[in-house]
Coordinates of C-alpha atoms and ligand atoms in Angstrom, one line a residue:
X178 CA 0.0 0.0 0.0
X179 CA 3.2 2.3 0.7
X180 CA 4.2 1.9 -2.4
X181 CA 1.1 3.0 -4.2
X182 CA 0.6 5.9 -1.9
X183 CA 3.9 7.2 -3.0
X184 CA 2.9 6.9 -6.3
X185 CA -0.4 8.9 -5.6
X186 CA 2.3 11.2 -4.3
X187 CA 4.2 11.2 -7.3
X188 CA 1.4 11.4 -9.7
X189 CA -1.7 13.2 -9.0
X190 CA -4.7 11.9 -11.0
X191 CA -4.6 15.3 -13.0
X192 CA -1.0 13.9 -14.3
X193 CA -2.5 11.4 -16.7
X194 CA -5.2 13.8 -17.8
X195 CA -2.5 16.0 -19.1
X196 CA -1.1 13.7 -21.7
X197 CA -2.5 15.0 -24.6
X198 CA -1.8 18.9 -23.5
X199 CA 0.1 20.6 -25.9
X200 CA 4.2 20.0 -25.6
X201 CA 5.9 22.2 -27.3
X202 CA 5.2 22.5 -31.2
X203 CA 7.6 20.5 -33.1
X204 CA 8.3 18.4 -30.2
X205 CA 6.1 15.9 -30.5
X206 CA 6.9 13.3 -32.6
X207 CA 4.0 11.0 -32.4
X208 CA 2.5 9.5 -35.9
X209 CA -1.8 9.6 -35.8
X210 CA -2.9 6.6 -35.1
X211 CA -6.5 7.5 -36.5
X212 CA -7.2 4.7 -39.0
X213 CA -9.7 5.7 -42.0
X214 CA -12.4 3.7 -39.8
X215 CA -11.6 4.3 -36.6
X216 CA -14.4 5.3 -34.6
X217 CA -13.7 8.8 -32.8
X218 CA -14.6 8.8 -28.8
X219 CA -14.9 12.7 -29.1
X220 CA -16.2 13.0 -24.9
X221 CA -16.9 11.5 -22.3
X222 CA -18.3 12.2 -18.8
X223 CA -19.5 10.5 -15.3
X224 CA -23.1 10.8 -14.0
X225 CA -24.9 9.3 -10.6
X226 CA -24.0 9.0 -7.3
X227 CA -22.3 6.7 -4.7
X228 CA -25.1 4.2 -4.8
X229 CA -24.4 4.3 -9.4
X230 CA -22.0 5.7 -11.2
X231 CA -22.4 5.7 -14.9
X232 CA -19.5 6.4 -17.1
X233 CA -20.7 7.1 -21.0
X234 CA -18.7 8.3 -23.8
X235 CA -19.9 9.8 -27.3
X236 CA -18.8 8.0 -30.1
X237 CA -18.8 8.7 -33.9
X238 CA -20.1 4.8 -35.0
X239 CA -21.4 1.8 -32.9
X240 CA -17.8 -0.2 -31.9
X241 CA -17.3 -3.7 -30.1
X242 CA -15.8 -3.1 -26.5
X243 CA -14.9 -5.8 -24.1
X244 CA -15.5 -4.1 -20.4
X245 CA -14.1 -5.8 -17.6
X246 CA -13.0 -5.1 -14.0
X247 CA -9.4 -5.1 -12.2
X248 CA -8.7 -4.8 -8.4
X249 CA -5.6 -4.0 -6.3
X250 CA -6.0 -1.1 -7.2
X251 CA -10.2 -1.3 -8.3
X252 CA -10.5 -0.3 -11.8
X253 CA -12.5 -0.9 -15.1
X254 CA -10.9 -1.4 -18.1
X255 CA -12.7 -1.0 -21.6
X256 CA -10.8 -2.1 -24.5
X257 CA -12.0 -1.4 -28.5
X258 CA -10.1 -1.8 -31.7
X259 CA -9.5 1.2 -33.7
X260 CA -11.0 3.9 -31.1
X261 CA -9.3 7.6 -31.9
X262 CA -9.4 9.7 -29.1
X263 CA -10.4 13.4 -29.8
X264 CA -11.4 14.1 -26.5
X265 CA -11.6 18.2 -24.8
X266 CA -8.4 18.5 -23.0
X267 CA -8.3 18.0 -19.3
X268 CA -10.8 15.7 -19.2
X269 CA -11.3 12.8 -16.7
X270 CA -9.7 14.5 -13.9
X271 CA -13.0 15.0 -11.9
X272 CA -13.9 12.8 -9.4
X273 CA -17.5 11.3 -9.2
X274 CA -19.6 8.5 -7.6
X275 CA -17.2 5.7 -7.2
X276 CA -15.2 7.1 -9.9
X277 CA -11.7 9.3 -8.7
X278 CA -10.3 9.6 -12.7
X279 CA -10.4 8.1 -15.6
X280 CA -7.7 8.3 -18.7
X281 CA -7.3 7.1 -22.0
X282 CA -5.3 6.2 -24.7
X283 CA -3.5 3.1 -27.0
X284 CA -2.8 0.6 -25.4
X285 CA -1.2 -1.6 -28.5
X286 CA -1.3 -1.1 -31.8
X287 CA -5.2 -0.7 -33.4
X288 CA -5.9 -1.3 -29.8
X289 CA -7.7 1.3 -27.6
X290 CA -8.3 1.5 -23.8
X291 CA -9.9 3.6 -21.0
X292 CA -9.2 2.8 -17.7
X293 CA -11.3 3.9 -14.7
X294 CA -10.4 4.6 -11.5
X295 CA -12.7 3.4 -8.9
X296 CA -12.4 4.1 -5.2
X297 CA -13.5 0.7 -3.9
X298 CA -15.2 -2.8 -4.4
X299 CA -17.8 -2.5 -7.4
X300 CA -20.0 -4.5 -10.2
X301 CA -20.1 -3.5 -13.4
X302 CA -23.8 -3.6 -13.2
X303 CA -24.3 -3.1 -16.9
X304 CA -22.4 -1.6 -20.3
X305 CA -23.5 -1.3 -23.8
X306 CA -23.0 0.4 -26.4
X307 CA -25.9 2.2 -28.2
X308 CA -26.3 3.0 -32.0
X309 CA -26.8 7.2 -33.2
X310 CA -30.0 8.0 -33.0
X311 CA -31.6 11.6 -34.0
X312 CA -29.5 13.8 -32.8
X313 CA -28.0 11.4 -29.9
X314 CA -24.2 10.5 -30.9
X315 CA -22.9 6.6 -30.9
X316 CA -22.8 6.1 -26.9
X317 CA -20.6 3.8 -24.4
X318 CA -22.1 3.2 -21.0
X319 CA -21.0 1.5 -18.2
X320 CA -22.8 1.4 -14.3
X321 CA -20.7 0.6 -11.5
X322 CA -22.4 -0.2 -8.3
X323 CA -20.7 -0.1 -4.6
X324 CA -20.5 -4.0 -3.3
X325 CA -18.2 -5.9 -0.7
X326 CA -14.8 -7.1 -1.6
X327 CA -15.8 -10.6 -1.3
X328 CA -18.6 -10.6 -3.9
X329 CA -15.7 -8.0 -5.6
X330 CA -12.7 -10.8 -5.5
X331 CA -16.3 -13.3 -6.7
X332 CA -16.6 -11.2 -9.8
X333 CA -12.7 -10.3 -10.6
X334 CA -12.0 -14.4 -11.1
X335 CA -14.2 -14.5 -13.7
X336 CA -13.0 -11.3 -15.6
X337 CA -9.0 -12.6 -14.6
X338 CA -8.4 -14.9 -17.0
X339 CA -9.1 -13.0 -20.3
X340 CA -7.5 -10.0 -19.0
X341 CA -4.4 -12.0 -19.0
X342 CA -5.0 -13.0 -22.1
X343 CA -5.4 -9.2 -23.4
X344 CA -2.1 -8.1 -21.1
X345 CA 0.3 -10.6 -23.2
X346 CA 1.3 -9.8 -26.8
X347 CA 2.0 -12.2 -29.5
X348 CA 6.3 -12.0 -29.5
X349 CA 8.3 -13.1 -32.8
X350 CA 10.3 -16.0 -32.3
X351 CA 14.1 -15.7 -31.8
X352 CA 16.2 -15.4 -34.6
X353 CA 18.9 -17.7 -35.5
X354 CA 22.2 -15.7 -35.6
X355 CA 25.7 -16.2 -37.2
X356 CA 28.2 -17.0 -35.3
X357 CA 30.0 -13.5 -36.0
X358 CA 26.6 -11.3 -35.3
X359 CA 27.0 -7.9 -34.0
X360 CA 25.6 -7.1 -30.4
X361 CA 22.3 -6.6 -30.2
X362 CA 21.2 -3.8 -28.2
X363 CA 17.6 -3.2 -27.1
X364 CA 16.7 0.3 -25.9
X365 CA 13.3 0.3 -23.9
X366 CA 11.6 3.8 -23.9
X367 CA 9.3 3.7 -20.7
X368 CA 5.4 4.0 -20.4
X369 CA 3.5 4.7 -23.8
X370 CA -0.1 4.9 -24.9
X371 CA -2.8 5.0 -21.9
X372 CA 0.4 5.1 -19.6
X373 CA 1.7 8.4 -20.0
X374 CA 4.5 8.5 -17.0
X375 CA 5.0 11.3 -15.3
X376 CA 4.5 14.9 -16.3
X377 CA 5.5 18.8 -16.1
X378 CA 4.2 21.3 -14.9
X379 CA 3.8 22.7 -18.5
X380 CA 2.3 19.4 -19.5
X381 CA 5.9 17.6 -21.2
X382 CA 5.6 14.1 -20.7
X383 CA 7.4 11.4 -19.7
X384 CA 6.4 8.8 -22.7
X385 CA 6.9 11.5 -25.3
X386 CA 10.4 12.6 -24.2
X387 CA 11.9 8.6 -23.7
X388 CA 11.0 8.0 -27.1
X389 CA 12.8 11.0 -28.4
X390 CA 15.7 9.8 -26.6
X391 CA 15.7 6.7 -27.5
X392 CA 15.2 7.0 -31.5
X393 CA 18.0 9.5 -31.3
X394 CA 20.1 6.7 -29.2
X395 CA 18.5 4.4 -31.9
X396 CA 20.3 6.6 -34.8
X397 CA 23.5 7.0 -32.8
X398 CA 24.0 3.6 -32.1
X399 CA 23.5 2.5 -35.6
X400 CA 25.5 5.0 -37.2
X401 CA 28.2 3.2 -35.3
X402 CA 28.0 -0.4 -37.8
X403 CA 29.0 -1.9 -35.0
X404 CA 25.0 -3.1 -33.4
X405 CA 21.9 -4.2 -34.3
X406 CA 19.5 -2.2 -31.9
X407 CA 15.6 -2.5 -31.4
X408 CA 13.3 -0.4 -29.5
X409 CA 10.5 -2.3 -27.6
X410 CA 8.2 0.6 -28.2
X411 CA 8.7 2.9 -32.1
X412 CA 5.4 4.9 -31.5
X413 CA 2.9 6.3 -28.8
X414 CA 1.9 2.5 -27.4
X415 CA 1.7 0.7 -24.2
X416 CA 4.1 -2.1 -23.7
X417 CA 3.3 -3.9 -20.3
X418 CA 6.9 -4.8 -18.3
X419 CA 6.8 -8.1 -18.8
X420 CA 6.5 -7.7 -22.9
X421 CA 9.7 -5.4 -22.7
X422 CA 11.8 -7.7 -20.7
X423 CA 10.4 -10.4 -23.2
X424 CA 11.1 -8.4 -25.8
X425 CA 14.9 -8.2 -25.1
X426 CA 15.3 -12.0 -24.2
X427 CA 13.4 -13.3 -27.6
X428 CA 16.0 -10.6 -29.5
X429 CA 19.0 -12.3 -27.9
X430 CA 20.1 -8.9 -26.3
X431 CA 23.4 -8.6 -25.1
X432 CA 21.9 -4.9 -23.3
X433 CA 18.7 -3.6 -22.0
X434 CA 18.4 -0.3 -21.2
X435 CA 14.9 1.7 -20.2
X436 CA 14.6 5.0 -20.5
X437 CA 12.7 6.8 -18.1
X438 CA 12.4 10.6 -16.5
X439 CA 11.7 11.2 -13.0
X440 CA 9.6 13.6 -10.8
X441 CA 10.1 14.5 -7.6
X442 CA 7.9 16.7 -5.7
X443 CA 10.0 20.3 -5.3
X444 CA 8.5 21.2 -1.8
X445 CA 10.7 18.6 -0.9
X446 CA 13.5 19.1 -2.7
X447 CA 14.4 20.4 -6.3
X448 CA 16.1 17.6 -7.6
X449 CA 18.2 17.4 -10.6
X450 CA 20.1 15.4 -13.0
X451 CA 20.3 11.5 -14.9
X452 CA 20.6 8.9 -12.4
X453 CA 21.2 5.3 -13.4
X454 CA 19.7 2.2 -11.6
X455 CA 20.4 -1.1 -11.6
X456 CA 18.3 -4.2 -10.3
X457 CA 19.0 -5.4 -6.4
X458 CA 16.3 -6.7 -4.3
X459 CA 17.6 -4.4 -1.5
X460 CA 16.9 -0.5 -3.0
X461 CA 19.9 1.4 -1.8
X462 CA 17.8 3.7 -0.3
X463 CA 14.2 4.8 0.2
X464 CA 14.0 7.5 -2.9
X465 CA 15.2 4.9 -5.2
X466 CA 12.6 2.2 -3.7
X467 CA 9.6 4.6 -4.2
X468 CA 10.6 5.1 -7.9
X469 CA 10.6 1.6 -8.7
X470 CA 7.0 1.6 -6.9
X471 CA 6.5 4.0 -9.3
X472 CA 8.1 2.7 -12.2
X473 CA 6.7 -0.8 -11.5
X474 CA 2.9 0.7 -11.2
X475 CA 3.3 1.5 -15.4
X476 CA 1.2 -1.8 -15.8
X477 CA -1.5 -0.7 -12.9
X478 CA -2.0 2.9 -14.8
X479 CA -2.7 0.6 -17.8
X480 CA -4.9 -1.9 -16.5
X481 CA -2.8 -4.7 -16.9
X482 CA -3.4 -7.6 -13.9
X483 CA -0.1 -7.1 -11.8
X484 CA 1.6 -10.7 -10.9
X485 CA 0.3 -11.8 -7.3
X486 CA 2.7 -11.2 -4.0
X487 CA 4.0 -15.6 -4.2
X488 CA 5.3 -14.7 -8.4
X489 CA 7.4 -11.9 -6.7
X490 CA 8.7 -14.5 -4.2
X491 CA 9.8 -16.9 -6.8
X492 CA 11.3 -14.1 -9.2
X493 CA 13.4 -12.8 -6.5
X494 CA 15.1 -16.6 -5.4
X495 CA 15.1 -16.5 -9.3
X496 CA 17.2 -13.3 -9.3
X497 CA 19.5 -14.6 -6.3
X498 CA 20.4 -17.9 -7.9
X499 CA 20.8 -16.8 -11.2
X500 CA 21.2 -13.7 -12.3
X501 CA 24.5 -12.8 -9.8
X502 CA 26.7 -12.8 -13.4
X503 CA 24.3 -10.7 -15.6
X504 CA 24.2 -8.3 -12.3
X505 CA 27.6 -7.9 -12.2
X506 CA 27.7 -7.2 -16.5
X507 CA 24.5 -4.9 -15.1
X508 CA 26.7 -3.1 -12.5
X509 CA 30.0 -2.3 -15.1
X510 CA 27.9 -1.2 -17.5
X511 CA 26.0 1.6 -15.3
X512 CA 29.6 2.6 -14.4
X513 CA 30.2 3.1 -17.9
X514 CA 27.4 5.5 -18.1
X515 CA 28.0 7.3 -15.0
X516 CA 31.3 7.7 -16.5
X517 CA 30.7 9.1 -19.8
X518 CA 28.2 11.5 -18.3
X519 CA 30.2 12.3 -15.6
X520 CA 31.6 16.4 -16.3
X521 CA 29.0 16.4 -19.3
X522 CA 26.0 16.3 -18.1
X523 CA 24.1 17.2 -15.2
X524 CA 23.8 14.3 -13.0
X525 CA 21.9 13.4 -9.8
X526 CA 24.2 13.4 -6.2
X527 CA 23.2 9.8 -5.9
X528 CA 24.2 9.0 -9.4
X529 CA 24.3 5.4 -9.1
X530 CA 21.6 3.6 -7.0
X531 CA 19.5 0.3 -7.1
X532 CA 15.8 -1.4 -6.4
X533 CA 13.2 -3.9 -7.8
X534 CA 12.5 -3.0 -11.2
X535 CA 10.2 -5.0 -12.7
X536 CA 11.5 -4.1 -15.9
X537 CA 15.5 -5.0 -15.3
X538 CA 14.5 -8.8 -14.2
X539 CA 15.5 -10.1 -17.4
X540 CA 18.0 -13.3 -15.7
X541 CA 20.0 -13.5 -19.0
X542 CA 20.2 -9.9 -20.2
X543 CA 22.3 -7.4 -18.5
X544 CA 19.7 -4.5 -17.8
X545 CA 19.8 -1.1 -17.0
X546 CA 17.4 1.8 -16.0
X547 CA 18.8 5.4 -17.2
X548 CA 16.1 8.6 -15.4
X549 CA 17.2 11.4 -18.0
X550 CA 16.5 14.0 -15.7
X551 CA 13.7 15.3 -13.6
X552 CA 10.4 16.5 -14.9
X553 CA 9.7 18.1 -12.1
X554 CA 12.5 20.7 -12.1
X555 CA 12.7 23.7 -15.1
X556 CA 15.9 23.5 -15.8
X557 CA 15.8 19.6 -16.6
X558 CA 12.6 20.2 -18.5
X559 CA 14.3 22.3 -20.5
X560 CA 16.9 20.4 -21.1
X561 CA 15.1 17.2 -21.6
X562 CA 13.0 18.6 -24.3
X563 CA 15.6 20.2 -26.2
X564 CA 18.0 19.2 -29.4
X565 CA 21.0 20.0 -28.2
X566 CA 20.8 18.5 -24.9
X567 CA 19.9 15.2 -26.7
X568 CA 22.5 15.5 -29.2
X569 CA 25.3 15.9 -26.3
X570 CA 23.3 12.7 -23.9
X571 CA 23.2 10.8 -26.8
X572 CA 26.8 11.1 -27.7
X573 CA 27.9 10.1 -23.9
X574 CA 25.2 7.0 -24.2
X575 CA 26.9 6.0 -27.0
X576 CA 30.2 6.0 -25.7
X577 CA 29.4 4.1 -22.7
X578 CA 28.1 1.2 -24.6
X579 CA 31.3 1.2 -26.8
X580 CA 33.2 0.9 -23.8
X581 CA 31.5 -1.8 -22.3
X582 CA 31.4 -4.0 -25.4
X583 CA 34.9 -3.4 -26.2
X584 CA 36.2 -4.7 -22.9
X585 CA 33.8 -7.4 -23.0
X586 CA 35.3 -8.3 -26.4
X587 CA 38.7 -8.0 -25.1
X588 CA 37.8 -10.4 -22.2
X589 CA 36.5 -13.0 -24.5
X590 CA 39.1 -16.1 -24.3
X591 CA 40.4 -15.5 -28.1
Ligands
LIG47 ZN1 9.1 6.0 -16.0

């Protein structure tokens, strides 16, 4: 519970209703996912009371939606192919009935999804979706009604399995490589989709700036000859962490690195600077255990069913046994980093630090988590939204994963 009321902290409800604000023009780099028949949600609004809360949106055609519920935390999840979202800005922010917030967004590609927030055990008494009528738009409506957490946990087994289902995506198989292949490197920019990250002041976002980063990295790396690199995520779509740690394994990658930026509330204190993380099951210190919290909650802002408390058990004996070699590969190479951006760029006071990322638990792939900079702080904004300042990062990144591989090439026995 600590760990999701540091989020809360972290992330305000009216975070995620500001990812679609305006960044700043020419920043966004986002393709329109708007197919030619895409239905258009163009609003959408809560009505009732306590005792029923209905949630309807206004659609531009009739469209097939699968509506089911999620708890820990209690949410509703409404998944459509092809939805476009033209929605008034700020929307969903307003709390009402059993409903605190409610965002949307893509969730995978020509998949769409909103996700309620819902402030404790419910039913989805009824949703529909009815056809234009008159002057009445294409509508979505969903009733939630209050119930106990036992008829709750009754109603969530049934709607479990094919959220699972939904959560996984297909992955393609892994190639077969020549002997001689280069390195393959994948870069992992964080969040995407319904799962914005965090957020400015001014409305930047986290999702929008990682992928910047990362397609620069992308073009740096490349111009090298010397990897072949992937990105888990090329456009504005949710990955859940399990797909992106899959992702890298089914690749073969010799390096993982997710990109992320960080917020930190500036009553308490103004931070600044990159700070790179690696995976340990004790966090180094609080701050770095509160962002993996928050880093780790990516799937709960997208409605994807989080892995129950006994997984966590098993994947940390998994982590012990295992994984001490790729650690160690894990550790060197955030020294590298630290390294390269060390007199270059601005970095955090407690530039290296560790805790349970979900994302990092790849036993076989060495796995780092670079935070660009701090959201939350305007001289890192600026910084993490400009050319220049991506240019120079980009350049250190680079470097550091040169270094790496070469002394891992001149450690190899011939
Ligand atoms: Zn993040």
């Amino acid at each position: 519970m600590r760990a999701v009321r540091a989020l809360v902290a972290f992330a305000p409800p009216w975070v995620v209703a500001l990812m679609f604000l305006a960044a700043p023009a020419g920043f966004l780099d986002l393709p329109a996912h708007a197919e030619p028949n895409a239905a258009i949600a163009k609003d959408a609004r809560l009505a009732g009371d306590r005792e029923r809360t209905r949630f309807i949106a206004d659609l531009s055609k009739k469209v097939d939606v699968q509506v089911f519920a999620l708890g820990n935390p209690y949410r509703v999840i409404v998944d459509a192919a092809d939805v476009s979202f033209q929605m008034p800005q700020g929307i969903g922010k307003e709390p009402r009935g059993l409903v605190t917030a409610f965002r949307y967004g893509l969730f995978a590609p020509g998949k769409s999804r909103i996700v309620l927030d819902v402030s404790g055990p419910f039913l989805i008494d009824k949703s529909f979706v009815l056809e234009a009528r008159d002057d009445q738009p294409a509508r979505l409506v969903i009733d939630l009604v209050p119930t106990d957490e036992k008829t709750f946990q009754a109603s969530l087994q049934k709607a479990r399995q094919a959220a699972v289902e939904k959560a996984s995506l297909p992955l393609p198989a892994a190639p077969v490589r020549p002997a001689a292949a280069k390195p393959i490197i994948v870069l992992d920019p964080g969040h995407g989709g319904v799962d914005p990250g965090t957020s400015s002041t001014n409305g930047v976002t986290e999702k929008e700036v990682v992928l910047q980063f990362a397609k620069e990295l992308k073009k740096k790396l490349a111009a090298t000859g010397r990897y072949e690199i992937y990105l888990t995520r090329e456009d504005d779509t949710f990955l859940p962490l399990k797909d992106r740690v899959a992702f890298a394994q089914k690749k073969g990658a010799g390096l993982f690195l997710s990109i992320h930026a960080d917020y930190f509330p500036t009553k308490i204190d103004d931070a600044r600077g990159a700070t790179v993380y690696t995976l340990s099951e004790q966090a180094s210190d609080e701050e770095a255990r509160e962002l993996a919290a928050k880093e780790n909650f990516s799937d709960a802002i997208a409605g994807v069913e989080l892995p129950d408390d006994s997984d966590e058990v098993v994947a940390n004996i998994l982590i012990d046994l295992a994984q001490r070699e790729t650690q160690n590969r894990s550790v060197v190479f955030a020294r590298s980093i630290v390294g390269e951006l060390a007199g270059k760029a601005a970095l955090h006071t407690r530039r290296l630090r560790s805790a349970g990322f979900r994302v990092l638990k790849a036993p076989d792939v060495p796995s780092v988590l670079l935070e660009l900079g701090f959201l939350s702080n305007a001289e890192d904004e600026k910084e993490l939204t400009s050319e220049r300042w991506r240019d120079r990062m980009t350049d250190s990144v680079t470097e550091a994963i040169d270094g790496y591989f070469a002394e891992r090439i001149a450690r190899m026995p011939f």
